[in-house]
């Protein structure tokens, strides 16, 4: 792992991985969509159960990406890993996108099933808070020009904001919520029939691979930006030295 | 018929968000890669024998 702490080695690996990961992701998403639309209607939810095949994987991704972002931030802040802040920054917008998908598809499922777009219960509210933390994190990178300082400040927010992740996960167990408890990630067997479980898992794999495909490209873009910044600063210093 | 509207909108919105994310990622990647090529190519060609 640490071999790829070097940006040049990481770039070599990323260049090799990007296309296969994109291909696998698209294949999984196409197969997952086919399985999702072939799944039978649920006896309670009817056809609306199909929204679950994107809502649940997107919700898993919103938590996974935030955990990834926090771990990367710890590597950047505590261990001064050269790619820590870059990895966290590259993941943030993708995580915000998945969280937005979770919120919108949840509301679109809630209206026909619960009779309302939104309720202020613990699960829904904590996911909304997660979305705002993502936005706050992205705002810090926009607002602070110096990448070192932006990395430090955003990492502190990411680490403090991680408190919200177990709240999102266990809110349905800790509080009496309208949102149903976990059906797949349970200590005993999943409470889902295989007709629904497999499309869900394939879509989740597709989203996971799509995240890595996008993240690899965003990482390479951030490394390009750093290279250009260092070069331009060097050119400015050289021209200042020549002028004086 | 009502469920078709909610399912369609869910998949449509998801598609739009993922396409926007992909477009944003790809445009930034190609734009910065071009800048890198433009700035470093002249040096590379000058250094090569």
mmCIF file of C-alpha atoms in Angstrom, chain A residues 19 22 24 46 48 88 93 162 217 227 229 242:
data_model
loop_
_atom_site.group_PDB
_atom_site.id
_atom_site.type_symbol
_atom_site.label_atom_id
_atom_site.label_comp_id
_atom_site.label_asym_id
_atom_site.label_seq_id
_atom_site.Cartn_x
_atom_site.Cartn_y
_atom_site.Cartn_z
ATOM 1 C CA UNK A 19 -10.226 1.656 -17.980
ATOM 2 C CA UNK A 22 -14.832 1.766 -15.775
ATOM 3 C CA UNK A 24 -16.488 -3.498 -14.943
ATOM 4 C CA UNK A 46 -45.689 -3.558 -5.707
ATOM 5 C CA UNK A 48 -42.206 0.578 -6.289
ATOM 6 C CA UNK A 88 -10.189 12.662 0.677
ATOM 7 C CA UNK A 93 -18.069 15.268 -4.428
ATOM 8 C CA UNK A 162 -17.616 11.022 11.365
ATOM 9 C CA UNK A 217 -9.777 10.052 -12.419
ATOM 10 C CA UNK A 227 2.163 19.528 -10.462
ATOM 11 C CA UNK A 229 0.830 24.689 -9.121
ATOM 12 C CA UNK A 242 15.872 37.280 -12.202
#
